[in-house]
Amino acid sequence: MSAAVPAAAPAASVFDRPLKRLAALLMPLLLAACVSAQQQPYEVAHRAGPQISPEYLAMYGERPDEQFPLPETDLSEVDPRYLRREVAYPTREQPGTIVVDTDNRYLYLVRENGRAIRYGIGVGKQGMSWRGRATVGRKAAWPRWTPTPAMIARDPEKNGPWAGGMAAGIDNPLGARALYLYQGDRDTLYRIHGTNEPWSIGKSVSSGCIRMFNQDIIDLHSRVPTGTNVVVLNRGQLLTPEPGESFDEFTSESSI
């Protein structure tokens, strides 16, 4: 009896070998794509933020020796171009003059040789309603603030308690210092003052005149005497109050 002959294996398809080779070549690419797709959220989540120089951290650091100890300014919410610096500033204005550029949100203290100290500012409605020349009629450190009658009538619950004036302090909307602008003996009701809302610097804000970081208004206040010339540039159309609206919201005080 003859031995059984094993069944022949099925004939290999002519396509099997090329397909297996193609799969072997593509496998590393497919695995790499999977790994990349899994790692992408990790890389995006750990993207580095802007670096703040030690110079600015010191410049806008806390001021514990102030009458009301001043906390540091959170620079993470501030556009760096509005931080204080010395810049080239060719102008016909004399050194010592303050130039307020409301359109570009900068205030310049003119220096010698075509230079100036540039500060970032926030511009309120009062700041967008006036332009011209004035002088610093008086200065105040940690001023009081009194809401106008229009403010009290508009929001008596919020502003009524301060009808007699808000004492100086960290929460006062005039901040650490204020410069009061006069034309001759007339108060323009225009103010350059500090703010407890540093995020508003570089922006158009709802109320007030010209606001600065508290550390910057302290610096400016220390550099300029009473009688300093001030030029306010406002190239756009001047803002006018709506019926019953008042723009001098952050300008009054019952005493210094």
PDB file of N, CA and C in Angstrom, residues 15-32:
ATOM      1  N   PHE A  15       0.118  38.397  -5.481  1.00  0.00           N
ATOM      2  CA  PHE A  15       0.051  39.710  -4.811  1.00  0.00           C
ATOM      3  C   PHE A  15       0.511  39.652  -3.357  1.00  0.00           C
ATOM      4  N   ASP A  16       0.599  38.406  -2.774  1.00  0.00           N
ATOM      5  CA  ASP A  16       0.890  38.307  -1.349  1.00  0.00           C
ATOM      6  C   ASP A  16       2.231  38.938  -0.975  1.00  0.00           C
ATOM      7  N   ARG A  17       3.281  38.582  -1.701  1.00  0.00           N
ATOM      8  CA  ARG A  17       4.609  39.029  -1.317  1.00  0.00           C
ATOM      9  C   ARG A  17       4.751  40.553  -1.401  1.00  0.00           C
ATOM     10  N   PRO A  18       4.322  41.219  -2.491  1.00  0.00           N
ATOM     11  CA  PRO A  18       4.419  42.704  -2.520  1.00  0.00           C
ATOM     12  C   PRO A  18       3.611  43.376  -1.418  1.00  0.00           C
ATOM     13  N   LEU A  19       2.411  42.820  -1.104  1.00  0.00           N
ATOM     14  CA  LEU A  19       1.584  43.449  -0.054  1.00  0.00           C
ATOM     15  C   LEU A  19       2.256  43.343   1.296  1.00  0.00           C
ATOM     16  N   LYS A  20       2.874  42.175   1.580  1.00  0.00           N
ATOM     17  CA  LYS A  20       3.547  42.011   2.856  1.00  0.00           C
ATOM     18  C   LYS A  20       4.723  42.972   2.972  1.00  0.00           C
ATOM     19  N   ARG A  21       5.438  43.158   1.873  1.00  0.00           N
ATOM     20  CA  ARG A  21       6.560  44.091   1.898  1.00  0.00           C
ATOM     21  C   ARG A  21       6.068  45.528   2.147  1.00  0.00           C
ATOM     22  N   LEU A  22       4.975  45.895   1.488  1.00  0.00           N
ATOM     23  CA  LEU A  22       4.434  47.250   1.647  1.00  0.00           C
ATOM     24  C   LEU A  22       3.992  47.483   3.091  1.00  0.00           C
ATOM     25  N   ALA A  23       3.318  46.458   3.690  1.00  0.00           N
ATOM     26  CA  ALA A  23       2.878  46.591   5.079  1.00  0.00           C
ATOM     27  C   ALA A  23       4.069  46.758   6.008  1.00  0.00           C
ATOM     28  N   ALA A  24       5.143  46.005   5.752  1.00  0.00           N
ATOM     29  CA  ALA A  24       6.330  46.115   6.594  1.00  0.00           C
ATOM     30  C   ALA A  24       6.953  47.492   6.498  1.00  0.00           C
ATOM     31  N   LEU A  25       6.914  48.098   5.301  1.00  0.00           N
ATOM     32  CA  LEU A  25       7.490  49.433   5.132  1.00  0.00           C
ATOM     33  C   LEU A  25       6.644  50.510   5.781  1.00  0.00           C
ATOM     34  N   LEU A  26       5.316  50.353   5.736  1.00  0.00           N
ATOM     35  CA  LEU A  26       4.425  51.388   6.254  1.00  0.00           C
ATOM     36  C   LEU A  26       4.260  51.324   7.769  1.00  0.00           C
ATOM     37  N   MET A  27       4.500  50.169   8.382  1.00  0.00           N
ATOM     38  CA  MET A  27       4.243  50.006   9.807  1.00  0.00           C
ATOM     39  C   MET A  27       4.966  51.045  10.660  1.00  0.00           C
ATOM     40  N   PRO A  28       6.275  51.313  10.450  1.00  0.00           N
ATOM     41  CA  PRO A  28       6.940  52.341  11.292  1.00  0.00           C
ATOM     42  C   PRO A  28       6.309  53.712  11.140  1.00  0.00           C
ATOM     43  N   LEU A  29       5.866  54.053   9.914  1.00  0.00           N
ATOM     44  CA  LEU A  29       5.243  55.360   9.698  1.00  0.00           C
ATOM     45  C   LEU A  29       3.922  55.463  10.426  1.00  0.00           C
ATOM     46  N   LEU A  30       3.121  54.378  10.392  1.00  0.00           N
ATOM     47  CA  LEU A  30       1.832  54.385  11.075  1.00  0.00           C
ATOM     48  C   LEU A  30       2.030  54.514  12.581  1.00  0.00           C
ATOM     49  N   LEU A  31       3.010  53.791  13.127  1.00  0.00           N
ATOM     50  CA  LEU A  31       3.269  53.878  14.558  1.00  0.00           C
ATOM     51  C   LEU A  31       3.756  55.264  14.944  1.00  0.00           C
ATOM     52  N   ALA A  32       4.603  55.854  14.106  1.00  0.00           N
ATOM     53  CA  ALA A  32       5.105  57.202  14.408  1.00  0.00           C
ATOM     54  C   ALA A  32       3.970  58.200  14.399  1.00  0.00           C
TER      55      ALA A  32
END
